[in-house]
Amino acid sequence: MRLLRYPPTIRQIPVTRRPGGAVLDHLRHHQIPKFNETQSIVQASRTSYHPRRLVSTAEMGDCCKSGFRWEVDTFEGKETKIAGLDTYVVGDNKDVAILIIHDILGWTSPNLRLLADHYAPESNATVYLVDFYGGEIVEPSTMRDPEKLKAFDVGAFLARHNKSIRGPEVFAAAKALKAELGYKKVGVIGFCYGGWAAFQLGGKGGAEYLPHAVLRWTLAYFCIGHNLVDAISVAHPSMVEEAEVDAVSVPVQILAPQHDPIFNPGLKEYCNKVIPTLGVEYDYQYFPNLAHGFATRGDPHNPVQKKGLERAKNAAVLWFVQHLHN
């Protein structure tokens, strides 16, 4: 396959049609948009900076407890385990892997599995969607049923799956991709809840979450000039702290909607001020008129939201093609 090189131009990416060919065809773009059509910027946003404040549970709930289940009947992958964790895997590339860190709907989310089915052939990678909720499942119907939605306690849910609890699992899964499965390049994309984890995997200081034996391996790995992962992408990330941004040491892409009280204007501006000073490639993409959750729970019947989720999918595909195939 002829690989894309930065800066991107319109080139054909081979895409294998799925049986039936009707699974969210509106997400399948056979061409990558030109660079000037993706609105990529690396300079600070024009919003005025203010110190990042803690996001309330109510705000998390308002953003996370919404969205659409995309129309899909079949999936291309299979269920397995890595690092002892339930995993949806699709693709057959033995050298390149992408780890998806899920949003609030978890590893069984049909929308995320569909995205994995797109990333695998379009990025020429094997894609892993791992369960980082310890088997707890939030049914997609929860977002559409007013009674279930009212009963869903986001604060308690996040407390059960906080960074100190799930961090070791995230790092164990990422480590397994290279150390146990032998992948040469690994990319990570985190949606909403998965944003903090993607930043930590792409940083210099995340080893603190690992068990002692794994910690020794990770420190040794960094000392000989390797990274645990090779590139990260985040879409409407949640629970990200400035220290995690400061520590980024691999190419980073941010897919940021206009309306997002969680990845708020202050934190957006902080990223756009700090990351360009870190010596890593940086792709900040702004999505006007869209809100938190658009990349995984957008309404495909709404033209603006459909365009946004298509563009986000294509941007991530191109990012990983550029940074995992060289």
CSV table of C-alpha atoms in Angstrom, one decimal:
chain,number,residue,atom,x,y,z
A,1,MET,CA,0.0,0.0,0.0
A,2,ARG,CA,1.2,3.5,-0.9
A,3,LEU,CA,1.4,5.3,2.4
A,4,LEU,CA,0.4,8.9,3.0
A,5,ARG,CA,3.0,11.4,4.0
A,6,TYR,CA,2.6,14.7,5.8
A,7,PRO,CA,1.2,17.1,4.6
A,8,PRO,CA,-1.7,15.0,3.4
A,9,THR,CA,-3.2,15.3,-0.1
A,10,ILE,CA,-6.1,13.6,-1.5
A,11,ARG,CA,-5.0,10.0,-2.2
A,12,GLN,CA,-7.0,6.8,-2.4
A,13,ILE,CA,-7.0,4.6,0.7
A,14,PRO,CA,-7.9,0.9,0.0
A,15,VAL,CA,-11.2,0.0,1.8
A,16,THR,CA,-12.6,-3.5,1.9
A,17,ARG,CA,-16.3,-3.6,1.6
A,18,ARG,CA,-18.1,-5.4,4.4
A,19,PRO,CA,-20.6,-8.1,3.6
A,20,GLY,CA,-23.9,-6.5,2.8
A,21,GLY,CA,-22.2,-3.1,2.3
A,22,ALA,CA,-24.9,-1.2,4.2
A,23,VAL,CA,-23.3,-0.7,7.6
A,24,LEU,CA,-23.1,3.1,8.1
A,25,ASP,CA,-21.9,3.8,4.5
A,26,HIS,CA,-22.1,7.5,5.3
A,27,LEU,CA,-19.0,7.0,7.6
A,28,ARG,CA,-17.0,5.5,4.7
A,29,HIS,CA,-15.0,8.1,2.9
A,30,HIS,CA,-12.6,6.6,0.4
A,31,GLN,CA,-10.5,9.8,0.2
A,32,ILE,CA,-8.8,11.8,2.9
A,33,PRO,CA,-9.6,15.5,2.8
A,34,LYS,CA,-6.9,18.1,1.9
A,35,PHE,CA,-5.1,19.6,4.8
A,36,ASN,CA,-6.7,23.0,4.3
A,37,GLU,CA,-10.1,21.4,4.6
A,38,THR,CA,-9.6,19.9,8.0
A,39,GLN,CA,-9.2,23.3,9.8
A,40,SER,CA,-6.1,22.0,11.6
A,41,ILE,CA,-4.4,24.6,13.8
A,42,VAL,CA,-1.5,24.5,16.2
A,43,GLN,CA,-1.6,28.0,17.6
A,44,ALA,CA,-3.5,29.0,20.7
A,45,SER,CA,-7.2,29.4,20.3
A,46,ARG,CA,-8.7,32.9,20.4
A,47,THR,CA,-10.7,32.3,23.6
A,48,SER,CA,-9.3,34.0,26.6
A,49,TYR,CA,-7.4,31.6,29.0
A,50,HIS,CA,-8.7,31.0,32.5
A,51,PRO,CA,-7.4,28.5,35.0
A,52,ARG,CA,-8.9,25.1,34.5
A,53,ARG,CA,-11.7,24.4,37.1
A,54,LEU,CA,-12.9,21.1,38.2
A,55,VAL,CA,-15.9,19.8,36.3
A,56,SER,CA,-18.9,19.0,38.3
A,57,THR,CA,-20.7,15.6,38.2
A,58,ALA,CA,-23.8,17.4,36.9
A,59,GLU,CA,-21.8,18.7,33.9
A,60,MET,CA,-20.3,15.3,33.2
A,61,GLY,CA,-23.8,13.9,33.3
A,62,ASP,CA,-25.3,16.4,31.0
A,63,CYS,CA,-22.6,15.8,28.4
A,64,CYS,CA,-22.2,12.0,28.7
A,65,LYS,CA,-25.9,11.0,29.2
A,66,SER,CA,-26.9,11.8,25.6
A,67,GLY,CA,-26.3,10.7,22.1
A,68,PHE,CA,-27.5,8.3,19.3
A,69,ARG,CA,-27.0,4.6,18.6
A,70,TRP,CA,-25.9,4.3,15.0
A,71,GLU,CA,-27.6,1.8,12.7
A,72,VAL,CA,-25.5,-1.3,12.5
A,73,ASP,CA,-26.4,-5.0,12.4
A,74,THR,CA,-23.1,-6.8,12.1
A,75,PHE,CA,-19.5,-6.3,13.1
A,76,GLU,CA,-16.2,-7.5,11.5
A,77,GLY,CA,-14.2,-8.3,14.7
A,78,LYS,CA,-14.2,-10.9,17.4
A,79,GLU,CA,-14.0,-10.9,21.2
A,80,THR,CA,-10.8,-12.0,22.9
A,81,LYS,CA,-8.7,-10.9,25.9
A,82,ILE,CA,-5.5,-8.9,26.3
A,83,ALA,CA,-3.8,-8.4,29.6
A,84,GLY,CA,-6.6,-10.4,31.1
A,85,LEU,CA,-9.2,-7.8,29.9
A,86,ASP,CA,-12.2,-8.4,27.6
A,87,THR,CA,-11.4,-7.0,24.2
A,88,TYR,CA,-13.0,-6.5,20.8
A,89,VAL,CA,-10.4,-6.9,18.1
A,90,VAL,CA,-10.5,-6.4,14.3
A,91,GLY,CA,-7.9,-6.4,11.6
A,92,ASP,CA,-4.9,-8.5,10.7
A,93,ASN,CA,-1.8,-6.2,10.6
A,94,LYS,CA,0.9,-7.9,12.7
A,95,ASP,CA,3.1,-4.8,13.0
A,96,VAL,CA,0.6,-1.9,13.7
A,97,ALA,CA,-2.1,-1.7,16.4
A,98,ILE,CA,-4.5,1.0,17.5
A,99,LEU,CA,-5.9,0.9,21.1
A,100,ILE,CA,-9.3,2.5,21.5
A,101,ILE,CA,-10.1,3.8,25.0
A,102,HIS,CA,-13.9,4.0,25.2
A,103,ASP,CA,-16.3,6.6,26.3
A,104,ILE,CA,-18.9,6.2,29.0
A,105,LEU,CA,-20.7,3.4,27.0
A,106,GLY,CA,-17.7,1.1,27.3
A,107,TRP,CA,-16.3,-1.6,25.1
A,108,THR,CA,-19.6,-3.1,24.0
A,109,SER,CA,-20.8,0.2,22.5
A,110,PRO,CA,-22.0,-0.5,18.9
A,111,ASN,CA,-20.8,2.9,17.8
A,112,LEU,CA,-17.2,2.3,19.0
A,113,ARG,CA,-17.2,-1.2,17.5
A,114,LEU,CA,-18.3,0.3,14.2
A,115,LEU,CA,-15.5,2.9,14.4
A,116,ALA,CA,-13.0,0.1,15.1
A,117,ASP,CA,-14.3,-1.7,12.0
A,118,HIS,CA,-13.5,1.4,10.0
A,119,TYR,CA,-10.1,2.2,11.6
A,120,ALA,CA,-8.7,-1.3,10.9
A,121,PRO,CA,-8.8,-1.3,7.1
A,122,GLU,CA,-8.6,2.4,6.6
A,123,SER,CA,-5.6,2.8,8.9
A,124,ASN,CA,-4.1,-0.6,7.9
A,125,ALA,CA,-4.0,-1.6,11.6
A,126,THR,CA,-5.3,-4.2,14.0
A,127,VAL,CA,-7.6,-2.4,16.4
A,128,TYR,CA,-8.3,-3.2,20.0
A,129,LEU,CA,-11.3,-2.0,22.0
A,130,VAL,CA,-10.6,-3.0,25.6
A,131,ASP,CA,-13.0,-3.1,28.6
A,132,PHE,CA,-11.7,-0.7,31.2
A,133,TYR,CA,-14.9,-0.8,33.3
A,134,GLY,CA,-14.3,-4.2,34.9
A,135,GLY,CA,-17.3,-5.9,33.2
A,136,GLU,CA,-19.8,-3.1,34.0
A,137,ILE,CA,-21.9,-2.3,31.0
A,138,VAL,CA,-23.9,0.8,30.3
A,139,GLU,CA,-26.6,-0.2,27.8
A,140,PRO,CA,-27.0,2.2,24.9
A,141,SER,CA,-30.7,2.3,25.6
A,142,THR,CA,-29.9,4.1,28.9
A,143,MET,CA,-29.2,7.3,26.8
A,144,ARG,CA,-32.7,7.1,25.1
A,145,ASP,CA,-34.9,6.0,28.0
A,146,PRO,CA,-35.8,8.9,30.3
A,147,GLU,CA,-36.3,6.7,33.3
A,148,LYS,CA,-33.0,4.8,32.9
A,149,LEU,CA,-31.3,8.1,32.2
A,150,LYS,CA,-32.6,9.7,35.4
A,151,ALA,CA,-31.5,6.6,37.4
A,152,PHE,CA,-28.0,6.6,36.0
A,153,ASP,CA,-25.6,8.1,38.6
A,154,VAL,CA,-22.6,9.3,36.6
A,155,GLY,CA,-20.7,10.4,39.7
A,156,ALA,CA,-20.9,7.0,41.3
A,157,PHE,CA,-20.0,5.4,38.0
A,158,LEU,CA,-16.9,7.5,37.6
A,159,ALA,CA,-15.9,6.9,41.2
A,160,ARG,CA,-15.9,3.1,40.5
A,161,HIS,CA,-13.7,3.7,37.4
A,162,ASN,CA,-11.4,6.5,38.5
A,163,LYS,CA,-7.8,6.9,37.3
A,164,SER,CA,-6.2,5.1,40.2
A,165,ILE,CA,-8.4,2.0,39.7
A,166,ARG,CA,-8.4,1.8,35.9
A,167,GLY,CA,-4.9,3.4,35.2
A,168,PRO,CA,-3.0,0.1,35.8
A,169,GLU,CA,-5.3,-1.7,33.4
A,170,VAL,CA,-4.8,0.9,30.7
A,171,PHE,CA,-1.1,0.7,30.9
A,172,ALA,CA,-1.1,-3.1,31.1
A,173,ALA,CA,-3.1,-3.3,27.9
A,174,ALA,CA,-0.8,-0.9,26.1
A,175,LYS,CA,2.3,-2.7,27.3
A,176,ALA,CA,0.9,-6.0,26.1
A,177,LEU,CA,0.5,-4.8,22.5
A,178,LYS,CA,4.2,-4.4,22.1
A,179,ALA,CA,5.8,-6.6,24.8
A,180,GLU,CA,3.5,-9.6,24.4
A,181,LEU,CA,1.9,-9.3,20.9
A,182,GLY,CA,4.9,-7.9,19.2
A,183,TYR,CA,3.5,-4.8,17.5
A,184,LYS,CA,6.1,-2.4,16.3
A,185,LYS,CA,3.9,0.7,16.3
A,186,VAL,CA,0.9,1.4,18.6
A,187,GLY,CA,-1.5,4.3,18.3
A,188,VAL,CA,-4.1,5.3,20.9
A,189,ILE,CA,-7.4,7.1,20.5
A,190,GLY,CA,-9.4,8.1,23.6
A,191,PHE,CA,-13.0,9.3,23.5
A,192,CYS,CA,-14.5,11.3,26.4
A,193,TYR,CA,-13.6,9.2,29.4
A,194,GLY,CA,-10.7,7.7,27.4
A,195,GLY,CA,-9.1,11.1,26.9
A,196,TRP,CA,-7.2,11.2,30.2
A,197,ALA,CA,-5.8,7.7,29.6
A,198,ALA,CA,-4.7,8.5,26.1
A,199,PHE,CA,-2.8,11.5,27.4
A,200,GLN,CA,-1.1,9.4,30.1
A,201,LEU,CA,-0.1,6.7,27.6
A,202,GLY,CA,1.5,9.4,25.4
A,203,GLY,CA,3.3,11.0,28.4
A,204,LYS,CA,6.6,10.6,30.2
A,205,GLY,CA,5.3,10.1,33.7
A,206,GLY,CA,2.4,7.6,33.5
A,207,ALA,CA,4.5,4.7,34.8
A,208,GLU,CA,3.4,5.5,38.4
A,209,TYR,CA,0.2,3.6,37.8
A,210,LEU,CA,1.9,0.3,37.0
A,211,PRO,CA,2.6,-2.6,39.3
A,212,HIS,CA,6.2,-2.8,40.5
A,213,ALA,CA,7.4,-5.5,37.9
A,214,VAL,CA,5.7,-3.6,35.0
A,215,LEU,CA,7.1,-0.3,36.3
A,216,ARG,CA,10.6,-1.6,36.1
A,217,TRP,CA,10.0,-2.8,32.5
A,218,THR,CA,8.5,0.6,31.5
A,219,LEU,CA,11.3,2.7,33.0
A,220,ALA,CA,13.8,0.5,31.2
A,221,TYR,CA,11.9,0.9,28.0
A,222,PHE,CA,11.8,4.7,28.2
A,223,CYS,CA,15.5,4.8,29.2
A,224,ILE,CA,16.6,3.1,25.9
A,225,GLY,CA,14.6,5.7,23.9
A,226,HIS,CA,11.3,4.0,23.2
A,227,ASN,CA,7.7,5.1,24.0
A,228,LEU,CA,5.0,2.8,25.2
A,229,VAL,CA,2.9,4.2,22.4
A,230,ASP,CA,3.8,6.1,19.2
A,231,ALA,CA,0.9,8.5,18.6
A,232,ILE,CA,-2.3,9.6,20.4
A,233,SER,CA,-5.6,11.1,19.4
A,234,VAL,CA,-8.3,12.4,21.7
A,235,ALA,CA,-11.9,13.5,20.9
A,236,HIS,CA,-13.8,15.6,23.4
A,237,PRO,CA,-11.6,14.3,26.2
A,238,SER,CA,-12.7,14.2,29.8
A,239,MET,CA,-10.8,14.2,33.2
A,240,VAL,CA,-7.6,15.6,31.6
A,241,GLU,CA,-5.3,17.5,33.9
A,242,GLU,CA,-2.7,20.1,32.9
A,243,ALA,CA,0.1,17.9,34.2
A,244,GLU,CA,-0.9,15.2,31.8
A,245,VAL,CA,-0.8,17.7,28.9
A,246,ASP,CA,2.7,18.9,30.1
A,247,ALA,CA,4.0,15.3,29.9
A,248,VAL,CA,3.1,14.5,26.3
A,249,SER,CA,6.1,13.1,24.5
A,250,VAL,CA,4.5,11.6,21.3
A,251,PRO,CA,2.6,13.1,18.4
A,252,VAL,CA,-0.9,14.2,19.7
A,253,GLN,CA,-4.1,15.0,17.9
A,254,ILE,CA,-7.1,16.8,19.5
A,255,LEU,CA,-10.6,16.7,18.0
A,256,ALA,CA,-12.3,19.5,19.8
A,257,PRO,CA,-16.0,20.5,19.5
A,258,GLN,CA,-17.0,24.1,19.9
A,259,HIS,CA,-19.4,23.4,22.8
A,260,ASP,CA,-17.7,21.4,25.6
A,261,PRO,CA,-17.9,22.3,29.3
A,262,ILE,CA,-15.6,19.4,30.2
A,263,PHE,CA,-12.8,20.1,27.7
A,264,ASN,CA,-13.5,23.7,28.4
A,265,PRO,CA,-12.1,26.8,26.7
A,266,GLY,CA,-9.4,27.3,29.3
A,267,LEU,CA,-8.1,23.7,28.9
A,268,LYS,CA,-8.3,24.0,25.1
A,269,GLU,CA,-6.2,27.1,25.2
A,270,TYR,CA,-3.8,25.5,27.7
A,271,CYS,CA,-3.2,22.7,25.2
A,272,ASN,CA,-2.7,25.0,22.3
A,273,LYS,CA,-0.1,27.1,24.3
A,274,VAL,CA,1.8,24.2,25.8
A,275,ILE,CA,1.9,21.3,23.4
A,276,PRO,CA,3.5,23.3,20.5
A,277,THR,CA,6.5,23.9,22.9
A,278,LEU,CA,7.0,20.2,23.7
A,279,GLY,CA,8.8,19.2,20.5
A,280,VAL,CA,6.1,16.8,19.3
A,281,GLU,CA,3.8,16.9,16.2
A,282,TYR,CA,0.5,18.5,17.1
A,283,ASP,CA,-2.8,18.5,15.2
A,284,TYR,CA,-5.6,20.5,16.9
A,285,GLN,CA,-8.9,20.3,14.9
A,286,TYR,CA,-11.8,22.5,15.8
A,287,PHE,CA,-15.4,21.4,15.1
A,288,PRO,CA,-17.8,24.4,15.0
A,289,ASN,CA,-21.4,24.0,16.0
A,290,LEU,CA,-20.8,20.6,17.6
A,291,ALA,CA,-20.8,19.5,21.2
A,292,HIS,CA,-19.2,17.0,23.6
A,293,GLY,CA,-19.8,13.4,22.3
A,294,PHE,CA,-20.1,14.3,18.6
A,295,ALA,CA,-17.4,11.8,17.5
A,296,THR,CA,-19.0,8.7,19.0
A,297,ARG,CA,-22.7,9.6,19.6
A,298,GLY,CA,-23.5,12.2,17.0
A,299,ASP,CA,-26.8,11.9,15.1
A,300,PRO,CA,-26.1,10.6,11.6
A,301,HIS,CA,-29.4,12.0,10.4
A,302,ASN,CA,-28.4,15.5,11.3
A,303,PRO,CA,-26.3,17.0,8.4
A,304,VAL,CA,-24.0,19.0,10.7
A,305,GLN,CA,-23.4,16.2,13.1
A,306,LYS,CA,-23.0,13.6,10.3
A,307,LYS,CA,-20.3,15.8,8.7
A,308,GLY,CA,-18.6,16.2,12.0
A,309,LEU,CA,-18.4,12.5,12.9
A,310,GLU,CA,-17.3,11.7,9.3
A,311,ARG,CA,-14.6,14.3,9.5
A,312,ALA,CA,-13.4,13.1,13.0
A,313,LYS,CA,-13.2,9.5,11.8
A,314,ASN,CA,-11.2,10.5,8.7
A,315,ALA,CA,-8.9,12.8,10.7
A,316,ALA,CA,-8.0,10.0,13.1
A,317,VAL,CA,-7.5,7.6,10.2
A,318,LEU,CA,-5.1,10.0,8.5
A,319,TRP,CA,-3.2,10.7,11.8
A,320,PHE,CA,-2.5,7.0,12.4
A,321,VAL,CA,-1.6,6.4,8.7
A,322,GLN,CA,1.0,9.2,9.0
A,323,HIS,CA,2.5,8.2,12.4
A,324,LEU,CA,2.3,4.4,12.5
A,325,HIS,CA,3.5,3.5,9.0
A,326,ASN,CA,7.1,4.7,8.7
